Short mmCIF file of C-alpha atoms in Angstrom, two decimals:
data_model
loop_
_atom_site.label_atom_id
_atom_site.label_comp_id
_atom_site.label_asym_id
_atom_site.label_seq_id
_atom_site.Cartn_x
_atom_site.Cartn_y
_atom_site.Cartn_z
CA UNK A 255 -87.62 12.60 -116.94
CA UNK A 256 -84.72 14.62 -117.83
CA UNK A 257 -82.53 11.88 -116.87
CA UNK A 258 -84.35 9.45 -119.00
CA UNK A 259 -84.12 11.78 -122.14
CA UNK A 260 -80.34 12.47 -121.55
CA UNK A 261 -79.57 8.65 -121.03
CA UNK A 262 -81.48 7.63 -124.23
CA UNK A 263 -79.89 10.63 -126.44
CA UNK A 264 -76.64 9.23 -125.28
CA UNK A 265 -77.18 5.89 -126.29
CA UNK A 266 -78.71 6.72 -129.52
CA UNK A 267 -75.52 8.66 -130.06
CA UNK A 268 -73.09 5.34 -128.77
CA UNK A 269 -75.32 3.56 -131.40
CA UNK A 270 -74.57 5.67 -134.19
CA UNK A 271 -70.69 5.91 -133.88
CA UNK A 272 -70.43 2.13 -133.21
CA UNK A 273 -72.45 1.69 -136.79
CA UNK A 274 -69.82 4.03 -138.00
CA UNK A 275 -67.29 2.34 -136.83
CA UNK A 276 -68.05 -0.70 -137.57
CA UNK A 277 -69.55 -0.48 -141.12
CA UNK A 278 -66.07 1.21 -142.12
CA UNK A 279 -64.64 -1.74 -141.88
CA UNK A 280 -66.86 -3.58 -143.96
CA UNK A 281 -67.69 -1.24 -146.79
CA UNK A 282 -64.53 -0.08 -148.19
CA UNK A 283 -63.83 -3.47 -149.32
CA UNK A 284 -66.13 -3.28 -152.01
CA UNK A 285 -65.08 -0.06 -152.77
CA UNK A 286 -61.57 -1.17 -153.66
CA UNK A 287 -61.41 -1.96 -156.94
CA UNK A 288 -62.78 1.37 -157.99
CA UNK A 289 -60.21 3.28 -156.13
CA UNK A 290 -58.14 1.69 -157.41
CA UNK A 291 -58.89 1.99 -160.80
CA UNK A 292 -58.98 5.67 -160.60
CA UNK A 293 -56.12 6.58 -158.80
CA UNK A 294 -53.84 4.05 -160.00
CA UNK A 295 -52.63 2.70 -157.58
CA UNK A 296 -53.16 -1.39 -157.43
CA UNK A 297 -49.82 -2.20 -155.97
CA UNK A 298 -50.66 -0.15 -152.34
CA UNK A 299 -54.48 -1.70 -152.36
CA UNK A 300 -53.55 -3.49 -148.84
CA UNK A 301 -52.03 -0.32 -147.29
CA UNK A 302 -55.61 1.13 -147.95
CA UNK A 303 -57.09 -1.38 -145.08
CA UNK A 304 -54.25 -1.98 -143.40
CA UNK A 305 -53.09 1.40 -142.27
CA UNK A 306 -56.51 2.38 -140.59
CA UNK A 307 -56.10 -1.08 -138.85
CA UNK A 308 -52.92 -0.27 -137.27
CA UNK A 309 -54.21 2.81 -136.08
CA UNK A 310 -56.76 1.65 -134.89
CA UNK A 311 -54.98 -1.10 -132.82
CA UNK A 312 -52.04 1.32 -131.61
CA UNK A 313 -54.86 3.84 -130.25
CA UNK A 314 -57.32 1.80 -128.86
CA UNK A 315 -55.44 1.26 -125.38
CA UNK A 316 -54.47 5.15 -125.73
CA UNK A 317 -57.88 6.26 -125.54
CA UNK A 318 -59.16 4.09 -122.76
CA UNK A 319 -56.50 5.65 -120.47
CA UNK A 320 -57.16 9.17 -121.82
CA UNK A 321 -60.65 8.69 -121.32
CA UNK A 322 -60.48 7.47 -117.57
CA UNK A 323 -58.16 11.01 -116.92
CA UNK A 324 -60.24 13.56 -118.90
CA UNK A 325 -63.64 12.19 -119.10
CA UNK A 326 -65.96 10.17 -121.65
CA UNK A 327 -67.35 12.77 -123.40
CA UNK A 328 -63.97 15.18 -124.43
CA UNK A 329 -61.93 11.89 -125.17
CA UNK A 330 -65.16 10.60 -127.75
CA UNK A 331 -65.93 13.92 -129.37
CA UNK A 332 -62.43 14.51 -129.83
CA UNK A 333 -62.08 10.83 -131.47
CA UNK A 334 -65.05 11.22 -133.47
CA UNK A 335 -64.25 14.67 -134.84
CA UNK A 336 -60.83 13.03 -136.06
CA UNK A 337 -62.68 10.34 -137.48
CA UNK A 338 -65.18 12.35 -139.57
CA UNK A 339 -62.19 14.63 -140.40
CA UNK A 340 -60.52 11.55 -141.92
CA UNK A 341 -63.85 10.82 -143.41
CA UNK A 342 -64.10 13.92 -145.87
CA UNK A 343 -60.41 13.96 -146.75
CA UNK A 344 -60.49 10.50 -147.69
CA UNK A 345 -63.67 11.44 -150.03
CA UNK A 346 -61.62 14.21 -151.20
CA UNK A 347 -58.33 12.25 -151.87
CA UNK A 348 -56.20 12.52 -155.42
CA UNK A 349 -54.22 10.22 -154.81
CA UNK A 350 -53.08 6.77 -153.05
CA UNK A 351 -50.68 8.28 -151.14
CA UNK A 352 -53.17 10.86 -149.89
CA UNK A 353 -56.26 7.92 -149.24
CA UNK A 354 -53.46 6.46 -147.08
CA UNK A 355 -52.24 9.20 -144.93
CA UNK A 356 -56.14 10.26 -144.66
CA UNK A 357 -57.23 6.49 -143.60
CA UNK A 358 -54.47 6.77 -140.91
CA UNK A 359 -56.24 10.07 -139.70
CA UNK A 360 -59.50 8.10 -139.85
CA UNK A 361 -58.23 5.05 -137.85
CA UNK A 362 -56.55 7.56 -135.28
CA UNK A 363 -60.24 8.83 -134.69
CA UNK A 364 -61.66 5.06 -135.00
CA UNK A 365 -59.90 3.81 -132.12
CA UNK A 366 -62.28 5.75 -130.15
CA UNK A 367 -65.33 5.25 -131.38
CA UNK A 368 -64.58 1.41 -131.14
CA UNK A 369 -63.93 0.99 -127.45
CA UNK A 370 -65.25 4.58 -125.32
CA UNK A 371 -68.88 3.50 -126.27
CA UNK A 372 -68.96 -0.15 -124.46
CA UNK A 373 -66.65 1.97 -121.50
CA UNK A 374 -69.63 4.56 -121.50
CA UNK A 375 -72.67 2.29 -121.31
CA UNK A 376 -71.19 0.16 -118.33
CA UNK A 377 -70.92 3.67 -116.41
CA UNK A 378 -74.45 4.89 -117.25
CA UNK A 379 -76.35 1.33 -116.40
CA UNK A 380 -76.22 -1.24 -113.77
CA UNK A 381 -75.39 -4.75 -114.06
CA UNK A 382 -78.87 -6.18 -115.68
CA UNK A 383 -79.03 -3.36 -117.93
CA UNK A 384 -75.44 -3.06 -119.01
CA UNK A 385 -75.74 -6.37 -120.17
CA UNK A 386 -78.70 -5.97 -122.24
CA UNK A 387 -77.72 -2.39 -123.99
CA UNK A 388 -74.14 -3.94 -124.21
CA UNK A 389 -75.74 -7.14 -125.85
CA UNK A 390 -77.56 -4.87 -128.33
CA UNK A 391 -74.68 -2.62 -129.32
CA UNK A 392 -72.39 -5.47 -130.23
CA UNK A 393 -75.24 -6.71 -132.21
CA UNK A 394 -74.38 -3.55 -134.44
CA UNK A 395 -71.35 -5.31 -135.87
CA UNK A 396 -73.21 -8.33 -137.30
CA UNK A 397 -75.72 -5.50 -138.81
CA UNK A 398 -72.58 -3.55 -140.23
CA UNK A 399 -71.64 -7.11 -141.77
CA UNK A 400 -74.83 -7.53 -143.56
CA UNK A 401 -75.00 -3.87 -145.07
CA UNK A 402 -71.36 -2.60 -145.29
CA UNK A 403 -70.55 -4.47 -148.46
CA UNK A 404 -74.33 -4.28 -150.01
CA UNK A 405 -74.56 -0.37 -149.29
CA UNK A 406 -70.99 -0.04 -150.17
CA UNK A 407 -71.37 -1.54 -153.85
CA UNK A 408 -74.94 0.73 -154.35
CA UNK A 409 -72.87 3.57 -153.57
CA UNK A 410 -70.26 2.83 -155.68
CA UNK A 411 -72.38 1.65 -158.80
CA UNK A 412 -74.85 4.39 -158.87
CA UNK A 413 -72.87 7.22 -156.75
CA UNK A 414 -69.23 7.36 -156.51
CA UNK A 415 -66.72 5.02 -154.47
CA UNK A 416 -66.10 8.44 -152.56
CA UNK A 417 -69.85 8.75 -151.13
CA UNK A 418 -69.18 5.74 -148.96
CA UNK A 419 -66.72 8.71 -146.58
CA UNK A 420 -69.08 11.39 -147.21
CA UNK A 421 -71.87 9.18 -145.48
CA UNK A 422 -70.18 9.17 -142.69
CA UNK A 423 -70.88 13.00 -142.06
CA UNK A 424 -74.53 13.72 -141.51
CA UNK A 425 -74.51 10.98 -138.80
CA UNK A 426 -71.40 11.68 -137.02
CA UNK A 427 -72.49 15.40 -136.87
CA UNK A 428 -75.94 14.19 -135.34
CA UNK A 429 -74.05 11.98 -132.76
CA UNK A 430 -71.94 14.61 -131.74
CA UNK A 431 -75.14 16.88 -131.47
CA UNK A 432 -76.63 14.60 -129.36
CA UNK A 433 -73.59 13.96 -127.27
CA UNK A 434 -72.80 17.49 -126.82
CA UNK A 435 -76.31 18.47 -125.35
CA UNK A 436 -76.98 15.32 -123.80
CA UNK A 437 -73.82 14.60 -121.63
CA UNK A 438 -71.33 16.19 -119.36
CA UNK A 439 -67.99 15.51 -118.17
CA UNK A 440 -66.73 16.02 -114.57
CA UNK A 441 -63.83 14.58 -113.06
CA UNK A 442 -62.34 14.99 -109.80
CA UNK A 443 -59.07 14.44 -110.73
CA UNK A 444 -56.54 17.48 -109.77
CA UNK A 445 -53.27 16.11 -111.37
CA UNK A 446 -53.26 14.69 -114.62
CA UNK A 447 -50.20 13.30 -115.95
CA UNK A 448 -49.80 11.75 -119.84
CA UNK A 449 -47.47 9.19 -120.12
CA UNK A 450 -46.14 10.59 -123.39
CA UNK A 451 -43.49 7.82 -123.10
CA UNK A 452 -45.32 5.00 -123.05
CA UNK A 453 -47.09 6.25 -125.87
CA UNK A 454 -44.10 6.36 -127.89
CA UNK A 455 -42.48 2.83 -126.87
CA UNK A 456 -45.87 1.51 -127.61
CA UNK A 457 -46.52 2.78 -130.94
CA UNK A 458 -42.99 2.19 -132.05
CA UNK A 459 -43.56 -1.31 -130.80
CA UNK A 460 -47.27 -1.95 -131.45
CA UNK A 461 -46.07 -0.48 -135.62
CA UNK A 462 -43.32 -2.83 -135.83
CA UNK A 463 -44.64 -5.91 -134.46
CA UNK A 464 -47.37 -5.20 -137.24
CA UNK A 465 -45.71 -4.35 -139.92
CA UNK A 466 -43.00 -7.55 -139.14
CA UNK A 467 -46.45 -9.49 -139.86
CA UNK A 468 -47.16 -7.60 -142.53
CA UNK A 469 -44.26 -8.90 -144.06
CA UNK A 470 -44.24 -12.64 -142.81
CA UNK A 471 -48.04 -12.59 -144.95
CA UNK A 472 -45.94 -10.85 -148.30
CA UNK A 473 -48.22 -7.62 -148.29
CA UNK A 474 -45.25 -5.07 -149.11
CA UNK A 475 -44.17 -6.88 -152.15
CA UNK A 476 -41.42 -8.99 -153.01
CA UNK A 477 -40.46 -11.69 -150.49
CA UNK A 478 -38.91 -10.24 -147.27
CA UNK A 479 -35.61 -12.07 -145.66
CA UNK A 480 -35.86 -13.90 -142.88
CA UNK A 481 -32.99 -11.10 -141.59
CA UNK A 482 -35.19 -8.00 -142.64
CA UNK A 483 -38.63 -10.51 -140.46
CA UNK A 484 -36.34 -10.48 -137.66
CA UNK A 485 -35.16 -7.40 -137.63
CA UNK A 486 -38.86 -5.87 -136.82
CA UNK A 487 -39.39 -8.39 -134.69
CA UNK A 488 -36.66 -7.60 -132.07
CA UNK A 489 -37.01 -4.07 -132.78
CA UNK A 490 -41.52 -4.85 -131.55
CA UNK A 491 -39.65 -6.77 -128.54
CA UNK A 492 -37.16 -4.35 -127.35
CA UNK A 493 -39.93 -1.67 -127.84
CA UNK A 494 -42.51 -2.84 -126.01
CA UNK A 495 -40.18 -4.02 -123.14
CA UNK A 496 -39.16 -0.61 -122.63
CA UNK A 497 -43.03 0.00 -122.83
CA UNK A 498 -43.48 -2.51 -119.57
CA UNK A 499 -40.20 -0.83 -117.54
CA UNK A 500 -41.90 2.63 -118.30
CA UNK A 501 -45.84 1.73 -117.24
CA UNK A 502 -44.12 -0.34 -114.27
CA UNK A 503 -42.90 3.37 -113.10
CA UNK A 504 -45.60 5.62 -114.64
CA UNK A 505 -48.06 7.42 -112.11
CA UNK A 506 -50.73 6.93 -114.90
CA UNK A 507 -49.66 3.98 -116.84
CA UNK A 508 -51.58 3.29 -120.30
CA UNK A 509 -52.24 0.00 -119.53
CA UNK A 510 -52.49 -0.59 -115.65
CA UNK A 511 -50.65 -3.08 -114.15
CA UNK A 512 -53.22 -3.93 -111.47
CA UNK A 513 -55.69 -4.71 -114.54
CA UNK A 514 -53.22 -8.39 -114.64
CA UNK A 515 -53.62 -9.26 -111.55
CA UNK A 516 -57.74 -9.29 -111.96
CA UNK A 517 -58.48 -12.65 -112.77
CA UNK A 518 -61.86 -11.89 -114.33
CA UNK A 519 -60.40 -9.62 -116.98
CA UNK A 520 -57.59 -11.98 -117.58
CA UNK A 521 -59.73 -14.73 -118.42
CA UNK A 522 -61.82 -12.28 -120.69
CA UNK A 523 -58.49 -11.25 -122.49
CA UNK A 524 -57.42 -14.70 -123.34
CA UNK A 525 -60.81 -15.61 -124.46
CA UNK A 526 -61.12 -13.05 -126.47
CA UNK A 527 -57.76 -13.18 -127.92
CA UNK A 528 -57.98 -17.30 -129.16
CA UNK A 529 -61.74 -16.62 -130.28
CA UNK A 530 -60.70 -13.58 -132.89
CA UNK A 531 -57.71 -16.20 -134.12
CA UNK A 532 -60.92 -18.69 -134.89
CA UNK A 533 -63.16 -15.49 -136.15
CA UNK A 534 -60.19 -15.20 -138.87
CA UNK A 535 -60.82 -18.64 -140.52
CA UNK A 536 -64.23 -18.52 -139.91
CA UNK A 537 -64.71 -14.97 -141.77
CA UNK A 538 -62.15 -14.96 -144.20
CA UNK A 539 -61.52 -18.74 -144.93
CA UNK A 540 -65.23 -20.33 -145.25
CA UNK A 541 -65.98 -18.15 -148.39
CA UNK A 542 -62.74 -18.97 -149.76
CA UNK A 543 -63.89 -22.76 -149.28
CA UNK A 544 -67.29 -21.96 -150.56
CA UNK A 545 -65.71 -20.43 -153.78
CA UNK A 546 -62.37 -22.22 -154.44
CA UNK A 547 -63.32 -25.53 -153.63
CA UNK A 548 -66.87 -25.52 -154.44
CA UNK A 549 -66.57 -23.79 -157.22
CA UNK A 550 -69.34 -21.32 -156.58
CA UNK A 551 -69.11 -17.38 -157.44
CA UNK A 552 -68.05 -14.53 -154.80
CA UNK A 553 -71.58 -13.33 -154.51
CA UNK A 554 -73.21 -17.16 -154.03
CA UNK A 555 -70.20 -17.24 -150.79
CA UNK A 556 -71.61 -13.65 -149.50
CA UNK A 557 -75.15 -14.88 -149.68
CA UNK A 558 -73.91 -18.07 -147.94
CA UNK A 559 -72.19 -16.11 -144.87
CA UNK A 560 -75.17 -13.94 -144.13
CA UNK A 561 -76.60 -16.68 -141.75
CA UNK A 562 -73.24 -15.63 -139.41
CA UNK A 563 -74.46 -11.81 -139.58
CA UNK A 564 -78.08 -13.03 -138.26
CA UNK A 565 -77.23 -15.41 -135.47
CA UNK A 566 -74.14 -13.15 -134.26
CA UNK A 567 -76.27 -10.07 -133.41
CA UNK A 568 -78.63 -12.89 -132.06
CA UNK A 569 -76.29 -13.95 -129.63
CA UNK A 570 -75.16 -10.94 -128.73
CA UNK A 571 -79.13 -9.84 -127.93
CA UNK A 572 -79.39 -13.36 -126.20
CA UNK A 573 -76.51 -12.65 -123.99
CA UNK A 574 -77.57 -9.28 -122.69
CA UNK A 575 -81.09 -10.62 -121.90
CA UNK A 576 -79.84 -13.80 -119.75
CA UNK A 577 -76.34 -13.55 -118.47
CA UNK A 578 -77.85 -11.38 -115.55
CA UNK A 579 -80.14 -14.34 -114.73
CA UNK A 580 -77.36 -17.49 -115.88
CA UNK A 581 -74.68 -15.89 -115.15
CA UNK A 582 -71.43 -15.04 -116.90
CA UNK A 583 -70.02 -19.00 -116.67
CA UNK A 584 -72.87 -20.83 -118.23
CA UNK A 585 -73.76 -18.57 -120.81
CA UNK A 586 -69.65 -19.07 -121.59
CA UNK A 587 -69.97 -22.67 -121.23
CA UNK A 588 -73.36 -22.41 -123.28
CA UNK A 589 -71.47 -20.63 -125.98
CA UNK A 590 -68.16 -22.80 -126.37
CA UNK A 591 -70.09 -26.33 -126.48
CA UNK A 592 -71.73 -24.59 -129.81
CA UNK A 593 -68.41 -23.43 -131.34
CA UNK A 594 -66.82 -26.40 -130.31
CA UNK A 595 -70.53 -28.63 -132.02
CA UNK A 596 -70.14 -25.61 -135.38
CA UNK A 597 -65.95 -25.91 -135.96
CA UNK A 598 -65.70 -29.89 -135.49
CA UNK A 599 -68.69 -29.76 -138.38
CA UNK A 600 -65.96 -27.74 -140.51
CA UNK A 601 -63.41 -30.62 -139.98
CA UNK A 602 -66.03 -33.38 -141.54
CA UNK A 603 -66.67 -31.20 -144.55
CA UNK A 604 -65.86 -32.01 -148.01
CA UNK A 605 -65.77 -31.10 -151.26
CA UNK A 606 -69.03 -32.61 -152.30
CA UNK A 607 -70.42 -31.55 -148.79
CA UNK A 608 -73.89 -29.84 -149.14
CA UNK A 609 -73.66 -25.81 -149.53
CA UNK A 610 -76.31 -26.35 -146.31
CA UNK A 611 -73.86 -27.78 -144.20
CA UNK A 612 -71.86 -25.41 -144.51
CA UNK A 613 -74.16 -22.58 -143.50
CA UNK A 614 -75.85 -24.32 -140.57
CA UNK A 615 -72.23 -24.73 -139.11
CA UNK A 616 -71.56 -21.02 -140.08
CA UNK A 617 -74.72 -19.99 -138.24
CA UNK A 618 -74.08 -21.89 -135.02
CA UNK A 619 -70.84 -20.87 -134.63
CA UNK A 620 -72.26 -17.10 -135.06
CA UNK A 621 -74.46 -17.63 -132.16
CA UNK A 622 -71.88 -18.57 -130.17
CA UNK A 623 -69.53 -15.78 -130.90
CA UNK A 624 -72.52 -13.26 -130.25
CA UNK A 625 -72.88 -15.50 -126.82
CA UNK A 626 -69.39 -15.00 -125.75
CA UNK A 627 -68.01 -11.67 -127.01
CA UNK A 628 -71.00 -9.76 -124.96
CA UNK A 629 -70.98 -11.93 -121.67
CA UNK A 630 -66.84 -11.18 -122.08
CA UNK A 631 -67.71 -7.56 -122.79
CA UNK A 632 -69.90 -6.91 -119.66
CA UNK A 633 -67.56 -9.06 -117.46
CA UNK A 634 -65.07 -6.41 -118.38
CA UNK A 635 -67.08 -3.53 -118.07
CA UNK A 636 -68.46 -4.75 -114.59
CA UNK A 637 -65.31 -6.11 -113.12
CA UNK A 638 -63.68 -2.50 -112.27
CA UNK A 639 -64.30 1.02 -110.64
CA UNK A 640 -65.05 4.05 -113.32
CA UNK A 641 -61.64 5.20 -112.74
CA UNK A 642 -60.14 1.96 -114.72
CA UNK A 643 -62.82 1.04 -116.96
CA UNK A 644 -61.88 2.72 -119.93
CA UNK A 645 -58.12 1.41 -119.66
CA UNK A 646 -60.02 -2.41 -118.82
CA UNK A 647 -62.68 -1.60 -121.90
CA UNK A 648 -59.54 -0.49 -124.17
CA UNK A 649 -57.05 -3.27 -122.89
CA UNK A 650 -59.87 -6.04 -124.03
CA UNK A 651 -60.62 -4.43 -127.47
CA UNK A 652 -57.10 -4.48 -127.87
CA UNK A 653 -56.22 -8.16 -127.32
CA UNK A 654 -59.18 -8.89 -129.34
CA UNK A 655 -57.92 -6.63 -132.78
CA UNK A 656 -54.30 -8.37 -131.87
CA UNK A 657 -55.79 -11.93 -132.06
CA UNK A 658 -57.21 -11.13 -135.03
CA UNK A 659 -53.68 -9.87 -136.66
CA UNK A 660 -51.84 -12.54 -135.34
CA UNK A 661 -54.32 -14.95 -136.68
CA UNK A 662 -54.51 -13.98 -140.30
CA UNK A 663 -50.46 -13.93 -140.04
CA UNK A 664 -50.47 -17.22 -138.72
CA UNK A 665 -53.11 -19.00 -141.28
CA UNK A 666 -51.86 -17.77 -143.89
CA UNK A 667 -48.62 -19.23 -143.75
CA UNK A 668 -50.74 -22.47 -143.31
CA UNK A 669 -52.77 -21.53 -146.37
CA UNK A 670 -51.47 -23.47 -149.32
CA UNK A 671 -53.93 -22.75 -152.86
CA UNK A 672 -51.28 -23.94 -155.51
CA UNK A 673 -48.61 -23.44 -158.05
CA UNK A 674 -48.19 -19.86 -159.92
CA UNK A 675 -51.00 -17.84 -158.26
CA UNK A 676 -54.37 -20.31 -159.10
CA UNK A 677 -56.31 -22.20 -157.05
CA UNK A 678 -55.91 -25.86 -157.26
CA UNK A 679 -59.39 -27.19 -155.69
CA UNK A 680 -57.47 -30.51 -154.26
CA UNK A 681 -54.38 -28.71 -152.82
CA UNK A 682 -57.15 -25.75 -150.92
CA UNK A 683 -59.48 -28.46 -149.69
CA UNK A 684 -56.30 -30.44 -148.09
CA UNK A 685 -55.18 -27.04 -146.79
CA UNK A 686 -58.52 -25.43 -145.48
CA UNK A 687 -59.04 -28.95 -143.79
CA UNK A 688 -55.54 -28.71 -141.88
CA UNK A 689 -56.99 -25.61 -140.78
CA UNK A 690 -60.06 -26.51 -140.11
CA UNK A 691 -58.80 -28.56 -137.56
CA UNK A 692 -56.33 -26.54 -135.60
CA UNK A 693 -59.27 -24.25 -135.05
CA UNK A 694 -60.96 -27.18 -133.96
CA UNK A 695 -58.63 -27.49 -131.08
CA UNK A 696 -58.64 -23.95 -129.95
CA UNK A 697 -62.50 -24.34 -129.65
CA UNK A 698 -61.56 -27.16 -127.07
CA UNK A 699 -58.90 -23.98 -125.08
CA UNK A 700 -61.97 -21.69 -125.61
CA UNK A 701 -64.42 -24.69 -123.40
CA UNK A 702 -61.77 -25.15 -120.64
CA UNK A 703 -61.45 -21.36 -120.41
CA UNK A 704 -64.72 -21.31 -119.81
CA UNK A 705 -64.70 -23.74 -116.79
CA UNK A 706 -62.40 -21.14 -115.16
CA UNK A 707 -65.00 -18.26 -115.32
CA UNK A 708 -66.67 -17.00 -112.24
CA UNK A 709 -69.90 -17.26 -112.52
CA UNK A 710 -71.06 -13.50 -112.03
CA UNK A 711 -74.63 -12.84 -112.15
CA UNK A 712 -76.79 -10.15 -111.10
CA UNK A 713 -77.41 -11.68 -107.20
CA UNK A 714 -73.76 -11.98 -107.28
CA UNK A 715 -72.36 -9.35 -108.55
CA UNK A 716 -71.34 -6.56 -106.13
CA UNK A 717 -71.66 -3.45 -107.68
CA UNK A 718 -69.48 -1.18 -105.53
CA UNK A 719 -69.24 1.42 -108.04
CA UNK A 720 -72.98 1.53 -108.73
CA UNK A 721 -73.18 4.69 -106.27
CA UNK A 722 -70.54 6.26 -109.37
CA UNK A 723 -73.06 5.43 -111.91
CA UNK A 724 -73.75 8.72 -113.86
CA UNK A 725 -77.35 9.04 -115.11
CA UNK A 726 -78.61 11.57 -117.57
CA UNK A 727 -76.67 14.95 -117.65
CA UNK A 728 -73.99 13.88 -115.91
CA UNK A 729 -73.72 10.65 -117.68
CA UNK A 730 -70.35 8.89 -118.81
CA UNK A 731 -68.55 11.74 -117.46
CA UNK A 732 -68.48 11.77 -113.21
CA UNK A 733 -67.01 9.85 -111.26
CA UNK A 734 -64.95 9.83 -108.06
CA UNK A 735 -61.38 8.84 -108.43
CA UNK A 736 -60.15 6.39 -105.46
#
């Protein structure tokens, strides 16, 4: 009974740093023009977002291989102590400069909290129930969708902009309550070797490579040269090739090289990767159709997206309950036919479409992103030992956040809205349909993808490492290395 207790406390705990996680990057948003306004500082408003995003991505991979060396539990209560530390110094920040450097501190702690839980769960259940815990924790980021930006803006109006840090406190001090009493870490590993090299060439190239897109979408002011854009680029390249040369001779590489050679994962990674480049337009582009083409206000277009925060968490809950039963391919297959049925809707759209139209597409291709980022989740999670599944968990989340980068870089030099900063209606609608239709044809990559998935299932899946599984007291933390 112990065991049970432990177990649940634990996933209470993986629940309540996901929501964290997740809602931070929702809520601030609204919070924007307020901080703004108060500490002056309009011309760095992107840097706010886009600095805890770049931590994020550059430590994501980090603590999936520091997790796999030291154990679960030190490598998440050290991330989510960072992140809560970030937390009250951003509530306590002066100034722009300081909301920045405090926001980097918060991602730095982030890119734990993000990744470690997912890692955790697939050592403490088996396949069927990894699935359906799995399925219900990625169903926190369509909840942290729905209430980030309407908690955020009741904070703000009737509290203070800060509040929406200091909430993050008194529930990342429960989690780590719970996590301290509830789990332990044991490893059997004698040598443990950082590749503090690796780290380096990857930050240096991960930072570059980000901030080179930073510039190709005109977020630090002023038009960059195409000199200056290439520049960062080959700097990113050089970087990260010095990153391969190093993990190719590392005794604990970051990112293992073994992990390419696992066709499951591979096929998970370039999933995931072309479905956040469609998440971008879908997310970010629909409400700009909704409000610069049909004319409606910002707060008609966040009522209109809310059927995408339903059927996401849907899908996700959908996908934990079945894919033991279907198995990993059809639910996949399942999953692209409905993105493929939602974004070809997009392309037909028009100006005069009905707002309705517009939503139902929205909420079918929300069930099939719920569908498909679990099933590629637990296919992840189940297709390694303990001993790589935080550096296979990491790698995935990784791909993922750079999909999404690369995809708002990419639109948005396709996104044409006018002359002199306004909207022109005709010239967005022409644009947006353009698209509309390239993202179209990656829903057609995302079906024959799915064709190439095994089709793993619970009478098929051998779960070698099931005998590894932690339960209770010892959960998320033993493990034998191999």
């Amino acid at each position: 009974m112990q065991n049970f207790h432990s177990r649940r406390n634990i996933t209470i705990a993986l629940f309540v740093v996901t929501f964290l996680a997740a809602i931070e990057g929702t809520i601030v948003g609204t919070a924007m023009p307020s901080i703004t306004k108060e500490l002056q500082g309009v011309q760095q408003y992107s840097w706010i977002i886009s600095i805890y995003l770049l931590a994020v991505v550059i430590t994501t991979p980090i603590y999936g291989k520091l997790a796999d060396l030291y154990g679960r539990k030190k490598i998440l209560i050290a991330g989510a102590v960072i992140f809560l530390l970030g937390s009250m110094l951003s509530g306590i920040a002066g100034s722009m400069d300081q909301l920045i450097w405090f926001r980097a501190l918060q991602g730095l702690g982030a890119g734990a909290l993000t990744t470690l839980p997912y890692t955790i769960i697939g050592d403490m259940y088996d396949f069927e129930q990894r699935a359906k815990v799995q399925g219900w924790l990625a169903s926190i980021w369509g909840i942290a969708g729905i209430t980030g930006p309407l908690f955020g803006g009741l904070l703000v109006d009737f509290v203070s902009w800060r509040a929406i840090f200091y909430m993050n406190l008194p529930f990342g001090i429960v989690a780590l309550y719970l996590l301290s009493v509830s789990m332990k870490s044991v490893t059997e590993r004698k040598k443990r070797y950082i590749d503090y090299p690796g780290i380096i060439a990857f930050t240096i190239g991960m930072y570059a490579f980000l901030y080179a897109m930073s510039l190709l979408r005109g977020e630090e002011g002023g038009a960059a040269s195409v000199v200056e854009i290439g520049l960062w680029f080959a700097g990113s390249a050089l970087s990260l090739v010095l990153f391969a040369w190093i993990e190719r001779r590392s005794p604990e590489p970051i990112i293992p090289i073994q992990l390419f050679r696992h066709s499951v994962i591979n096929m998970a990674n370039a999933s995931g990767f072309v479905l956040c480049v469609i998440m971008v337009v879908i997310v970010f582009y629909v409400p700009l159709w909704i409000q610069g083409v049909g004319g409606k206000s910002a707060t008609y277009s966040g009522i209109a997206m809310i059927p995408l925060s339903i059927t996401w968490p849907l899908g996700s809950i959908l996908a934990g309950n079945y894919i033991s039963r279907l198995g990993l391919k059809r639910i996949c297959l399942a999953a692209a036919c409905l993105l493929l049925l939602g974004t070809i809707g997009f392309t037909f759209i028009h100006a005069s479409s009905p707002i309705l139209v517009i939503v139902l597409c929205t909420a079918v291709v929300g069930l099939s992103f719920g569908l498909i980022f679990t099933s590629l989740t637990v296919a992840v999670t189940s297709a390694v030992g303990w001993e790589m599944r935080g550096a296979a968990t990491a790698g995935h989340n990784f791909v993922r956040t750079l999909g999404q980068t690369i995809g708002i870089t990419l639109f948005g030099l396709l996104l044409h809205t006018g002359q002199a900063n306004r909207i022109e209606p005709q010239v967005l609608e022409e644009s947006l349909h353009g698209i509309f239709l390239w993202v179209a044809g990656l829903s057609v990559a995302i079906m024959l993808l799915a064709t190439l998935m095994p089709n793993i299932r619970r009478d098929e899946h051998n779960d070698t490492h099931e005998n590894e599984r932690p339960i209770g007291e010892n959960a998320a933390g033993t493990g034998k290395a191999h």
